mmCIF file of N, CA, C and O in Angstrom:
data_model
loop_
_atom_site.group_PDB
_atom_site.id
_atom_site.type_symbol
_atom_site.label_atom_id
_atom_site.label_comp_id
_atom_site.label_asym_id
_atom_site.label_seq_id
_atom_site.Cartn_x
_atom_site.Cartn_y
_atom_site.Cartn_z
ATOM 1 N N MET A 1316 8.474 -25.686 -23.930
ATOM 2 C CA MET A 1316 9.039 -26.410 -22.808
ATOM 3 C C MET A 1316 10.307 -25.704 -22.326
ATOM 4 O O MET A 1316 11.134 -25.287 -23.120
ATOM 5 N N ALA A 1317 10.437 -25.613 -21.040
ATOM 6 C CA ALA A 1317 11.658 -25.081 -20.449
ATOM 7 C C ALA A 1317 12.707 -26.189 -20.409
ATOM 8 O O ALA A 1317 12.393 -27.364 -20.276
ATOM 9 N N THR A 1318 13.957 -25.782 -20.512
ATOM 10 C CA THR A 1318 15.047 -26.745 -20.431
ATOM 11 C C THR A 1318 15.669 -26.697 -19.029
ATOM 12 O O THR A 1318 15.429 -25.759 -18.264
ATOM 13 N N PHE A 1319 16.491 -27.686 -18.731
ATOM 14 C CA PHE A 1319 17.209 -27.687 -17.465
ATOM 15 C C PHE A 1319 18.108 -26.456 -17.371
ATOM 16 O O PHE A 1319 18.237 -25.859 -16.299
ATOM 17 N N ASP A 1320 18.700 -26.061 -18.487
ATOM 18 C CA ASP A 1320 19.536 -24.854 -18.496
ATOM 19 C C ASP A 1320 18.712 -23.620 -18.136
ATOM 20 O O ASP A 1320 19.209 -22.723 -17.456
ATOM 21 N N ASP A 1321 17.457 -23.554 -18.602
ATOM 22 C CA ASP A 1321 16.573 -22.440 -18.226
ATOM 23 C C ASP A 1321 16.380 -22.412 -16.712
ATOM 24 O O ASP A 1321 16.466 -21.362 -16.080
ATOM 25 N N PHE A 1322 16.126 -23.565 -16.118
ATOM 26 C CA PHE A 1322 15.925 -23.648 -14.672
ATOM 27 C C PHE A 1322 17.180 -23.207 -13.923
ATOM 28 O O PHE A 1322 17.105 -22.493 -12.926
ATOM 29 N N MET A 1323 18.331 -23.604 -14.416
ATOM 30 C CA MET A 1323 19.593 -23.288 -13.732
ATOM 31 C C MET A 1323 19.907 -21.789 -13.762
ATOM 32 O O MET A 1323 20.728 -21.315 -12.982
ATOM 33 N N LYS A 1324 19.259 -21.028 -14.629
ATOM 34 C CA LYS A 1324 19.452 -19.575 -14.666
ATOM 35 C C LYS A 1324 18.812 -18.897 -13.462
ATOM 36 O O LYS A 1324 19.180 -17.781 -13.106
ATOM 37 N N LEU A 1325 17.830 -19.565 -12.831
ATOM 38 C CA LEU A 1325 17.164 -18.983 -11.665
ATOM 39 C C LEU A 1325 18.035 -19.148 -10.426
ATOM 40 O O LEU A 1325 18.575 -20.228 -10.176
ATOM 41 N N ASP A 1326 18.188 -18.071 -9.674
ATOM 42 C CA ASP A 1326 18.912 -18.116 -8.410
ATOM 43 C C ASP A 1326 17.855 -18.084 -7.303
ATOM 44 O O ASP A 1326 17.299 -17.025 -6.990
ATOM 45 N N ILE A 1327 17.550 -19.259 -6.755
ATOM 46 C CA ILE A 1327 16.514 -19.396 -5.730
ATOM 47 C C ILE A 1327 17.215 -19.636 -4.400
ATOM 48 O O ILE A 1327 17.977 -20.601 -4.259
ATOM 49 N N ARG A 1328 16.947 -18.732 -3.440
ATOM 50 C CA ARG A 1328 17.634 -18.776 -2.153
ATOM 51 C C ARG A 1328 16.640 -18.776 -1.001
ATOM 52 O O ARG A 1328 15.495 -18.358 -1.148
ATOM 53 N N VAL A 1329 17.137 -19.199 0.152
ATOM 54 C CA VAL A 1329 16.365 -19.146 1.393
ATOM 55 C C VAL A 1329 16.658 -17.829 2.095
ATOM 56 O O VAL A 1329 17.811 -17.393 2.178
ATOM 57 N N GLY A 1330 15.608 -17.198 2.586
ATOM 58 C CA GLY A 1330 15.753 -15.992 3.391
ATOM 59 C C GLY A 1330 14.752 -16.008 4.533
ATOM 60 O O GLY A 1330 13.776 -16.759 4.512
ATOM 61 N N THR A 1331 15.015 -15.174 5.533
ATOM 62 C CA THR A 1331 14.131 -15.055 6.686
ATOM 63 C C THR A 1331 13.430 -13.705 6.643
ATOM 64 O O THR A 1331 14.094 -12.665 6.502
ATOM 65 N N ILE A 1332 12.109 -13.731 6.764
ATOM 66 C CA ILE A 1332 11.335 -12.483 6.770
ATOM 67 C C ILE A 1332 11.615 -11.750 8.077
ATOM 68 O O ILE A 1332 11.438 -12.305 9.163
ATOM 69 N N THR A 1333 12.071 -10.498 7.956
ATOM 70 C CA THR A 1333 12.395 -9.693 9.132
ATOM 71 C C THR A 1333 11.398 -8.565 9.365
ATOM 72 O O THR A 1333 11.356 -7.989 10.451
ATOM 73 N N HIS A 1334 10.602 -8.240 8.351
ATOM 74 C CA HIS A 1334 9.638 -7.144 8.458
ATOM 75 C C HIS A 1334 8.491 -7.432 7.500
ATOM 76 O O HIS A 1334 8.713 -7.876 6.377
ATOM 77 N N ALA A 1335 7.274 -7.169 7.942
ATOM 78 C CA ALA A 1335 6.088 -7.355 7.097
ATOM 79 C C ALA A 1335 5.038 -6.335 7.502
ATOM 80 O O ALA A 1335 4.759 -6.154 8.686
ATOM 81 N N LYS A 1336 4.480 -5.661 6.500
ATOM 82 C CA LYS A 1336 3.391 -4.723 6.776
ATOM 83 C C LYS A 1336 2.439 -4.706 5.596
ATOM 84 O O LYS A 1336 2.791 -5.075 4.469
ATOM 85 N N VAL A 1337 1.218 -4.269 5.855
ATOM 86 C CA VAL A 1337 0.204 -4.173 4.810
ATOM 87 C C VAL A 1337 0.661 -3.161 3.763
ATOM 88 O O VAL A 1337 1.146 -2.075 4.100
ATOM 89 N N PHE A 1338 0.519 -3.536 2.504
ATOM 90 C CA PHE A 1338 0.886 -2.666 1.381
ATOM 91 C C PHE A 1338 -0.376 -1.902 0.977
ATOM 92 O O PHE A 1338 -1.173 -2.362 0.174
ATOM 93 N N GLU A 1339 -0.547 -0.744 1.578
ATOM 94 C CA GLU A 1339 -1.768 0.060 1.400
ATOM 95 C C GLU A 1339 -2.028 0.464 -0.049
ATOM 96 O O GLU A 1339 -3.177 0.546 -0.472
ATOM 97 N N LYS A 1340 -0.982 0.728 -0.833
ATOM 98 C CA LYS A 1340 -1.152 1.244 -2.195
ATOM 99 C C LYS A 1340 -1.255 0.166 -3.265
ATOM 100 O O LYS A 1340 -1.441 0.481 -4.430
ATOM 101 N N ALA A 1341 -1.147 -1.089 -2.892
ATOM 102 C CA ALA A 1341 -1.257 -2.173 -3.869
ATOM 103 C C ALA A 1341 -2.696 -2.288 -4.367
ATOM 104 O O ALA A 1341 -3.639 -2.083 -3.605
ATOM 105 N N ARG A 1342 -2.867 -2.615 -5.651
ATOM 106 C CA ARG A 1342 -4.206 -2.791 -6.216
ATOM 107 C C ARG A 1342 -4.899 -4.019 -5.651
ATOM 108 O O ARG A 1342 -6.098 -4.025 -5.425
ATOM 109 N N LYS A 1343 -4.131 -5.104 -5.445
ATOM 110 C CA LYS A 1343 -4.663 -6.324 -4.839
ATOM 111 C C LYS A 1343 -4.053 -6.431 -3.450
ATOM 112 O O LYS A 1343 -2.927 -5.994 -3.227
ATOM 113 N N PRO A 1344 -4.768 -7.029 -2.487
ATOM 114 C CA PRO A 1344 -4.232 -7.136 -1.126
ATOM 115 C C PRO A 1344 -2.842 -7.782 -1.123
ATOM 116 O O PRO A 1344 -2.634 -8.842 -1.721
ATOM 117 N N ALA A 1345 -1.891 -7.123 -0.450
ATOM 118 C CA ALA A 1345 -0.505 -7.597 -0.424
ATOM 119 C C ALA A 1345 0.195 -7.064 0.817
ATOM 120 O O ALA A 1345 -0.304 -6.161 1.495
ATOM 121 N N TYR A 1346 1.362 -7.639 1.070
ATOM 122 C CA TYR A 1346 2.249 -7.161 2.125
ATOM 123 C C TYR A 1346 3.553 -6.687 1.510
ATOM 124 O O TYR A 1346 3.976 -7.195 0.466
ATOM 125 N N GLN A 1347 4.191 -5.747 2.173
ATOM 126 C CA GLN A 1347 5.556 -5.365 1.873
ATOM 127 C C GLN A 1347 6.434 -6.144 2.836
ATOM 128 O O GLN A 1347 6.242 -6.068 4.053
ATOM 129 N N LEU A 1348 7.368 -6.905 2.293
ATOM 130 C CA LEU A 1348 8.245 -7.734 3.106
ATOM 131 C C LEU A 1348 9.684 -7.273 2.983
ATOM 132 O O LEU A 1348 10.095 -6.782 1.920
ATOM 133 N N GLU A 1349 10.455 -7.466 4.045
ATOM 134 C CA GLU A 1349 11.905 -7.396 3.998
ATOM 135 C C GLU A 1349 12.393 -8.783 4.362
ATOM 136 O O GLU A 1349 11.943 -9.368 5.357
ATOM 137 N N VAL A 1350 13.297 -9.318 3.520
ATOM 138 C CA VAL A 1350 13.766 -10.691 3.678
ATOM 139 C C VAL A 1350 15.293 -10.681 3.740
ATOM 140 O O VAL A 1350 15.947 -10.136 2.843
ATOM 141 N N ASP A 1351 15.843 -11.303 4.777
ATOM 142 C CA ASP A 1351 17.297 -11.373 4.962
ATOM 143 C C ASP A 1351 17.830 -12.646 4.306
ATOM 144 O O ASP A 1351 17.496 -13.753 4.730
ATOM 145 N N PHE A 1352 18.680 -12.453 3.277
ATOM 146 C CA PHE A 1352 19.272 -13.583 2.555
ATOM 147 C C PHE A 1352 20.730 -13.817 2.935
ATOM 148 O O PHE A 1352 21.461 -14.484 2.215
ATOM 149 N N GLY A 1353 21.173 -13.270 4.064
ATOM 150 C CA GLY A 1353 22.539 -13.497 4.519
ATOM 151 C C GLY A 1353 23.518 -12.491 3.956
ATOM 152 O O GLY A 1353 23.162 -11.576 3.203
ATOM 153 N N ALA A 1354 24.789 -12.672 4.314
ATOM 154 C CA ALA A 1354 25.832 -11.686 4.010
ATOM 155 C C ALA A 1354 26.049 -11.466 2.517
ATOM 156 O O ALA A 1354 26.270 -10.340 2.073
ATOM 157 N N GLU A 1355 25.987 -12.518 1.711
ATOM 158 C CA GLU A 1355 26.282 -12.393 0.277
ATOM 159 C C GLU A 1355 25.252 -11.527 -0.458
ATOM 160 O O GLU A 1355 25.606 -10.702 -1.296
ATOM 161 N N ILE A 1356 23.983 -11.699 -0.145
ATOM 162 C CA ILE A 1356 22.899 -11.009 -0.864
ATOM 163 C C ILE A 1356 22.329 -9.857 -0.054
ATOM 164 O O ILE A 1356 21.941 -8.834 -0.604
ATOM 165 N N GLY A 1357 22.239 -10.016 1.253
ATOM 166 C CA GLY A 1357 21.717 -8.966 2.116
ATOM 167 C C GLY A 1357 20.210 -9.017 2.255
ATOM 168 O O GLY A 1357 19.562 -10.023 1.941
ATOM 169 N N VAL A 1358 19.648 -7.907 2.714
ATOM 170 C CA VAL A 1358 18.210 -7.781 2.914
ATOM 171 C C VAL A 1358 17.583 -7.223 1.640
ATOM 172 O O VAL A 1358 18.047 -6.214 1.100
ATOM 173 N N LYS A 1359 16.549 -7.889 1.156
ATOM 174 C CA LYS A 1359 15.837 -7.467 -0.053
ATOM 175 C C LYS A 1359 14.364 -7.280 0.277
ATOM 176 O O LYS A 1359 13.831 -7.872 1.212
ATOM 177 N N ARG A 1360 13.706 -6.463 -0.546
ATOM 178 C CA ARG A 1360 12.283 -6.169 -0.347
ATOM 179 C C ARG A 1360 11.439 -6.900 -1.385
ATOM 180 O O ARG A 1360 11.886 -7.136 -2.502
ATOM 181 N N SER A 1361 10.212 -7.231 -0.978
ATOM 182 C CA SER A 1361 9.302 -7.928 -1.881
ATOM 183 C C SER A 1361 7.864 -7.525 -1.577
ATOM 184 O O SER A 1361 7.499 -7.312 -0.421
ATOM 185 N N SER A 1362 7.064 -7.430 -2.616
ATOM 186 C CA SER A 1362 5.620 -7.289 -2.479
ATOM 187 C C SER A 1362 5.028 -8.680 -2.680
ATOM 188 O O SER A 1362 5.331 -9.348 -3.670
ATOM 189 N N ALA A 1363 4.212 -9.126 -1.717
ATOM 190 C CA ALA A 1363 3.694 -10.488 -1.781
ATOM 191 C C ALA A 1363 2.194 -10.511 -1.520
ATOM 192 O O ALA A 1363 1.729 -10.000 -0.506
ATOM 193 N N GLN A 1364 1.460 -11.130 -2.443
ATOM 194 C CA GLN A 1364 0.015 -11.271 -2.302
ATOM 195 C C GLN A 1364 -0.286 -12.552 -1.531
ATOM 196 O O GLN A 1364 -0.728 -13.551 -2.079
ATOM 197 N N ILE A 1365 -0.042 -12.494 -0.227
ATOM 198 C CA ILE A 1365 -0.176 -13.675 0.638
ATOM 199 C C ILE A 1365 -1.080 -13.388 1.824
ATOM 200 O O ILE A 1365 -0.972 -14.035 2.869
ATOM 201 N N THR A 1366 -2.004 -12.454 1.664
ATOM 202 C CA THR A 1366 -2.819 -11.987 2.793
ATOM 203 C C THR A 1366 -3.902 -12.970 3.227
ATOM 204 O O THR A 1366 -4.407 -12.844 4.342
ATOM 205 N N GLU A 1367 -4.258 -13.939 2.388
ATOM 206 C CA GLU A 1367 -5.351 -14.841 2.735
ATOM 207 C C GLU A 1367 -4.988 -15.789 3.873
ATOM 208 O O GLU A 1367 -5.827 -16.134 4.700
ATOM 209 N N HIS A 1368 -3.735 -16.246 3.908
ATOM 210 C CA HIS A 1368 -3.327 -17.251 4.897
ATOM 211 C C HIS A 1368 -2.401 -16.723 5.983
ATOM 212 O O HIS A 1368 -2.107 -17.454 6.928
ATOM 213 N N TYR A 1369 -1.907 -15.491 5.840
ATOM 214 C CA TYR A 1369 -0.890 -14.992 6.760
ATOM 215 C C TYR A 1369 -1.223 -13.585 7.247
ATOM 216 O O TYR A 1369 -1.682 -12.752 6.473
ATOM 217 N N ALA A 1370 -0.933 -13.335 8.515
ATOM 218 C CA ALA A 1370 -0.976 -11.986 9.084
ATOM 219 C C ALA A 1370 0.467 -11.492 9.170
ATOM 220 O O ALA A 1370 1.394 -12.302 9.308
ATOM 221 N N PRO A 1371 0.690 -10.178 9.079
ATOM 222 C CA PRO A 1371 2.071 -9.676 9.090
ATOM 223 C C PRO A 1371 2.891 -10.154 10.284
ATOM 224 O O PRO A 1371 4.051 -10.554 10.119
ATOM 225 N N ASP A 1372 2.314 -10.172 11.473
ATOM 226 C CA ASP A 1372 3.094 -10.541 12.657
ATOM 227 C C ASP A 1372 3.512 -12.008 12.659
ATOM 228 O O ASP A 1372 4.550 -12.359 13.221
ATOM 229 N N GLU A 1373 2.750 -12.896 12.016
ATOM 230 C CA GLU A 1373 3.134 -14.301 11.993
ATOM 231 C C GLU A 1373 4.176 -14.608 10.911
ATOM 232 O O GLU A 1373 4.745 -15.700 10.893
ATOM 233 N N LEU A 1374 4.452 -13.649 10.037
ATOM 234 C CA LEU A 1374 5.466 -13.848 9.003
ATOM 235 C C LEU A 1374 6.883 -13.598 9.512
ATOM 236 O O LEU A 1374 7.845 -14.157 8.979
ATOM 237 N N ILE A 1375 7.019 -12.784 10.552
ATOM 238 C CA ILE A 1375 8.339 -12.440 11.075
ATOM 239 C C ILE A 1375 9.033 -13.711 11.577
ATOM 240 O O ILE A 1375 8.473 -14.480 12.355
ATOM 241 N N GLY A 1376 10.248 -13.937 11.079
ATOM 242 C CA GLY A 1376 11.024 -15.119 11.456
ATOM 243 C C GLY A 1376 10.804 -16.322 10.566
ATOM 244 O O GLY A 1376 11.510 -17.323 10.685
ATOM 245 N N LYS A 1377 9.833 -16.258 9.651
ATOM 246 C CA LYS A 1377 9.546 -17.386 8.759
ATOM 247 C C LYS A 1377 10.587 -17.423 7.637
ATOM 248 O O LYS A 1377 10.890 -16.416 7.017
ATOM 249 N N GLN A 1378 11.136 -18.612 7.382
ATOM 250 C CA GLN A 1378 12.044 -18.783 6.262
ATOM 251 C C GLN A 1378 11.239 -19.095 5.006
ATOM 252 O O GLN A 1378 10.274 -19.874 5.056
ATOM 253 N N VAL A 1379 11.633 -18.485 3.888
ATOM 254 C CA VAL A 1379 10.942 -18.645 2.612
ATOM 255 C C VAL A 1379 11.965 -18.841 1.501
ATOM 256 O O VAL A 1379 13.137 -18.529 1.667
ATOM 257 N N LEU A 1380 11.499 -19.334 0.370
ATOM 258 C CA LEU A 1380 12.326 -19.405 -0.826
ATOM 259 C C LEU A 1380 11.915 -18.279 -1.759
ATOM 260 O O LEU A 1380 10.720 -17.943 -1.853
ATOM 261 N N ALA A 1381 12.908 -17.712 -2.447
ATOM 262 C CA ALA A 1381 12.629 -16.604 -3.350
ATOM 263 C C ALA A 1381 13.627 -16.604 -4.505
ATOM 264 O O ALA A 1381 14.781 -17.019 -4.350
ATOM 265 N N VAL A 1382 13.160 -16.133 -5.664
ATOM 266 C CA VAL A 1382 14.043 -15.895 -6.799
ATOM 267 C C VAL A 1382 14.701 -14.536 -6.560
ATOM 268 O O VAL A 1382 14.004 -13.530 -6.426
ATOM 269 N N VAL A 1383 16.042 -14.529 -6.497
ATOM 270 C CA VAL A 1383 16.753 -13.298 -6.161
ATOM 271 C C VAL A 1383 17.422 -12.643 -7.371
ATOM 272 O O VAL A 1383 18.017 -11.580 -7.229
ATOM 273 N N ASN A 1384 17.313 -13.239 -8.562
ATOM 274 C CA ASN A 1384 17.984 -12.654 -9.725
ATOM 275 C C ASN A 1384 17.034 -12.195 -10.831
ATOM 276 O O ASN A 1384 17.446 -12.046 -11.979
ATOM 277 N N PHE A 1385 15.777 -11.920 -10.500
ATOM 278 C CA PHE A 1385 14.900 -11.213 -11.426
ATOM 279 C C PHE A 1385 15.188 -9.720 -11.306
ATOM 280 O O PHE A 1385 15.584 -9.259 -10.226
ATOM 281 N N PRO A 1386 14.940 -8.950 -12.367
ATOM 282 C CA PRO A 1386 15.113 -7.497 -12.222
ATOM 283 C C PRO A 1386 14.072 -6.927 -11.251
ATOM 284 O O PRO A 1386 12.960 -7.457 -11.152
ATOM 285 N N PRO A 1387 14.409 -5.862 -10.522
ATOM 286 C CA PRO A 1387 13.431 -5.235 -9.621
ATOM 287 C C PRO A 1387 12.191 -4.796 -10.397
ATOM 288 O O PRO A 1387 12.259 -4.459 -11.577
ATOM 289 N N ARG A 1388 11.055 -4.799 -9.695
ATOM 290 C CA ARG A 1388 9.781 -4.427 -10.319
ATOM 291 C C ARG A 1388 9.094 -3.396 -9.431
ATOM 292 O O ARG A 1388 8.921 -3.629 -8.232
ATOM 293 N N GLN A 1389 8.718 -2.287 -10.039
ATOM 294 C CA GLN A 1389 8.034 -1.242 -9.273
ATOM 295 C C GLN A 1389 6.546 -1.558 -9.183
ATOM 296 O O GLN A 1389 5.882 -1.801 -10.189
ATOM 297 N N ILE A 1390 6.037 -1.536 -7.946
ATOM 298 C CA ILE A 1390 4.621 -1.748 -7.689
ATOM 299 C C ILE A 1390 4.180 -0.549 -6.862
ATOM 300 O O ILE A 1390 4.605 -0.397 -5.715
ATOM 301 N N ALA A 1391 3.360 0.306 -7.465
ATOM 302 C CA ALA A 1391 2.981 1.591 -6.866
ATOM 303 C C ALA A 1391 4.271 2.341 -6.537
ATOM 304 O O ALA A 1391 5.110 2.496 -7.404
ATOM 305 N N ASP A 1392 4.453 2.745 -5.276
ATOM 306 C CA ASP A 1392 5.654 3.495 -4.911
ATOM 307 C C ASP A 1392 6.718 2.608 -4.260
ATOM 308 O O ASP A 1392 7.618 3.093 -3.587
ATOM 309 N N PHE A 1393 6.636 1.292 -4.480
ATOM 310 C CA PHE A 1393 7.494 0.317 -3.807
ATOM 311 C C PHE A 1393 8.280 -0.464 -4.856
ATOM 312 O O PHE A 1393 7.716 -0.910 -5.853
ATOM 313 N N MET A 1394 9.592 -0.656 -4.620
ATOM 314 C CA MET A 1394 10.413 -1.449 -5.525
ATOM 315 C C MET A 1394 10.554 -2.863 -4.953
ATOM 316 O O MET A 1394 11.162 -3.058 -3.898
ATOM 317 N N SER A 1395 9.964 -3.838 -5.650
ATOM 318 C CA SER A 1395 10.041 -5.236 -5.245
ATOM 319 C C SER A 1395 11.284 -5.838 -5.887
ATOM 320 O O SER A 1395 11.420 -5.852 -7.108
ATOM 321 N N GLU A 1396 12.210 -6.343 -5.048
ATOM 322 C CA GLU A 1396 13.516 -6.785 -5.532
ATOM 323 C C GLU A 1396 13.629 -8.295 -5.723
ATOM 324 O O GLU A 1396 14.528 -8.759 -6.435
ATOM 325 N N VAL A 1397 12.779 -9.071 -5.060
ATOM 326 C CA VAL A 1397 12.815 -10.532 -5.162
ATOM 327 C C VAL A 1397 11.394 -11.056 -5.285
ATOM 328 O O VAL A 1397 10.443 -10.400 -4.883
ATOM 329 N N LEU A 1398 11.269 -12.267 -5.826
ATOM 330 C CA LEU A 1398 9.971 -12.928 -5.953
ATOM 331 C C LEU A 1398 9.900 -14.060 -4.931
ATOM 332 O O LEU A 1398 10.589 -15.084 -5.078
ATOM 333 N N VAL A 1399 9.121 -13.851 -3.882
ATOM 334 C CA VAL A 1399 8.908 -14.883 -2.868
ATOM 335 C C VAL A 1399 7.999 -15.945 -3.486
ATOM 336 O O VAL A 1399 6.996 -15.627 -4.127
ATOM 337 N N LEU A 1400 8.361 -17.212 -3.298
ATOM 338 C CA LEU A 1400 7.657 -18.303 -3.968
ATOM 339 C C LEU A 1400 6.557 -18.907 -3.097
ATOM 340 O O LEU A 1400 6.713 -19.045 -1.882
ATOM 341 N N GLY A 1401 5.457 -19.262 -3.759
ATOM 342 C CA GLY A 1401 4.342 -19.911 -3.103
ATOM 343 C C GLY A 1401 3.524 -20.677 -4.116
ATOM 344 O O GLY A 1401 3.737 -20.572 -5.318
ATOM 345 N N THR A 1402 2.586 -21.448 -3.609
ATOM 346 C CA THR A 1402 1.679 -22.185 -4.483
ATOM 347 C C THR A 1402 0.326 -21.491 -4.489
ATOM 348 O O THR A 1402 -0.115 -20.961 -3.462
ATOM 349 N N TYR A 1403 -0.315 -21.474 -5.635
ATOM 350 C CA TYR A 1403 -1.680 -20.968 -5.736
ATOM 351 C C TYR A 1403 -2.599 -22.092 -5.294
ATOM 352 O O TYR A 1403 -2.872 -23.016 -6.041
ATOM 353 N N SER A 1404 -3.027 -22.035 -4.038
ATOM 354 C CA SER A 1404 -3.809 -23.101 -3.426
ATOM 355 C C SER A 1404 -5.213 -22.606 -3.108
ATOM 356 O O SER A 1404 -5.478 -21.402 -3.168
ATOM 357 N N ALA A 1405 -6.082 -23.526 -2.757
ATOM 358 C CA ALA A 1405 -7.437 -23.148 -2.362
ATOM 359 C C ALA A 1405 -7.346 -22.150 -1.216
ATOM 360 O O ALA A 1405 -6.644 -22.377 -0.248
ATOM 361 N N GLY A 1406 -8.023 -21.033 -1.363
ATOM 362 C CA GLY A 1406 -8.028 -20.026 -0.309
ATOM 363 C C GLY A 1406 -6.890 -19.042 -0.371
ATOM 364 O O GLY A 1406 -6.813 -18.150 0.457
ATOM 365 N N GLY A 1407 -5.969 -19.179 -1.326
ATOM 366 C CA GLY A 1407 -4.893 -18.205 -1.458
ATOM 367 C C GLY A 1407 -3.515 -18.832 -1.547
ATOM 368 O O GLY A 1407 -3.359 -20.049 -1.509
ATOM 369 N N VAL A 1408 -2.521 -17.974 -1.645
ATOM 370 C CA VAL A 1408 -1.140 -18.410 -1.825
ATOM 371 C C VAL A 1408 -0.580 -18.965 -0.512
ATOM 372 O O VAL A 1408 -0.745 -18.374 0.550
ATOM 373 N N VAL A 1409 0.099 -20.119 -0.614
ATOM 374 C CA VAL A 1409 0.790 -20.739 0.514
ATOM 375 C C VAL A 1409 2.286 -20.679 0.210
ATOM 376 O O VAL A 1409 2.733 -21.108 -0.858
ATOM 377 N N LEU A 1410 3.059 -20.137 1.140
ATOM 378 C CA LEU A 1410 4.496 -19.953 0.948
ATOM 379 C C LEU A 1410 5.239 -21.285 0.873
ATOM 380 O O LEU A 1410 4.880 -22.253 1.555
ATOM 381 N N ILE A 1411 6.319 -21.290 0.074
ATOM 382 C CA ILE A 1411 7.232 -22.427 0.009
ATOM 383 C C ILE A 1411 8.310 -22.187 1.071
ATOM 384 O O ILE A 1411 8.996 -21.165 1.039
ATOM 385 N N THR A 1412 8.436 -23.116 2.010
ATOM 386 C CA THR A 1412 9.373 -22.951 3.116
ATOM 387 C C THR A 1412 10.182 -24.236 3.316
ATOM 388 O O THR A 1412 9.683 -25.331 3.036
ATOM 389 N N PRO A 1413 11.419 -24.110 3.811
ATOM 390 C CA PRO A 1413 12.165 -25.327 4.152
ATOM 391 C C PRO A 1413 11.515 -26.015 5.350
ATOM 392 O O PRO A 1413 10.946 -25.345 6.216
ATOM 393 N N ASP A 1414 11.590 -27.338 5.410
ATOM 394 C CA ASP A 1414 10.951 -28.048 6.525
ATOM 395 C C ASP A 1414 11.841 -28.134 7.763
ATOM 396 O O ASP A 1414 11.400 -28.589 8.809
ATOM 397 N N LYS A 1415 13.088 -27.656 7.646
ATOM 398 C CA LYS A 1415 13.997 -27.543 8.777
ATOM 399 C C LYS A 1415 14.713 -26.202 8.660
ATOM 400 O O LYS A 1415 14.901 -25.699 7.556
ATOM 401 N N PRO A 1416 15.137 -25.604 9.776
ATOM 402 C CA PRO A 1416 15.879 -24.337 9.693
ATOM 403 C C PRO A 1416 17.183 -24.519 8.912
ATOM 404 O O PRO A 1416 17.890 -25.519 9.089
ATOM 405 N N VAL A 1417 17.476 -23.568 8.044
ATOM 406 C CA VAL A 1417 18.708 -23.572 7.245
ATOM 407 C C VAL A 1417 19.317 -22.182 7.282
ATOM 408 O O VAL A 1417 18.720 -21.235 7.805
ATOM 409 N N GLN A 1418 20.488 -22.040 6.713
ATOM 410 C CA GLN A 1418 21.181 -20.757 6.697
ATOM 411 C C GLN A 1418 20.542 -19.836 5.656
ATOM 412 O O GLN A 1418 20.206 -20.266 4.549
ATOM 413 N N ASN A 1419 20.386 -18.554 6.024
ATOM 414 C CA ASN A 1419 19.952 -17.565 5.040
ATOM 415 C C ASN A 1419 20.959 -17.520 3.911
ATOM 416 O O ASN A 1419 22.164 -17.552 4.139
ATOM 417 N N GLY A 1420 20.442 -17.506 2.696
ATOM 418 C CA GLY A 1420 21.303 -17.489 1.511
ATOM 419 C C GLY A 1420 21.537 -18.866 0.905
ATOM 420 O O GLY A 1420 22.066 -18.961 -0.199
ATOM 421 N N ASP A 1421 21.137 -19.941 1.616
ATOM 422 C CA ASP A 1421 21.291 -21.267 1.032
ATOM 423 C C ASP A 1421 20.556 -21.325 -0.305
ATOM 424 O O ASP A 1421 19.456 -20.775 -0.450
ATOM 425 N N LYS A 1422 21.185 -21.989 -1.265
ATOM 426 C CA LYS A 1422 20.648 -22.020 -2.633
ATOM 427 C C LYS A 1422 19.883 -23.310 -2.878
ATOM 428 O O LYS A 1422 20.319 -24.396 -2.458
ATOM 429 N N LEU A 1423 18.741 -23.181 -3.573
ATOM 430 C CA LEU A 1423 18.002 -24.356 -4.015
ATOM 431 C C LEU A 1423 18.852 -25.059 -5.060
ATOM 432 O O LEU A 1423 19.359 -24.437 -5.989
ATOM 433 N N GLY A 1424 19.013 -26.349 -4.901
ATOM 434 C CA GLY A 1424 19.874 -27.053 -5.857
ATOM 435 C C GLY A 1424 19.420 -28.454 -6.079
ATOM 436 O O GLY A 1424 18.514 -28.971 -5.560
#
């Protein structure tokens, strides 16, 4: 079982997707994303397996939640710096998004 202290170690922030393209070298279908988390954190990159429900052009401007304090992970020739959060739903991953616009960098609390 995870404890509340374990949960509090995660830094989960809101960011806006500013760039999305097909990740050609990924083993499983994925996109390469750039996500703006505001002045404190900046723009970070992520590899996301979200191709079933989203096209790259419809991701631009979408706000998402992501874990920003995991160590970077190399996927093929790409360094994924944050973990964008979603649910494993029927038909593929569905992104976790705020239901109202918020500031980039806002922390889940």
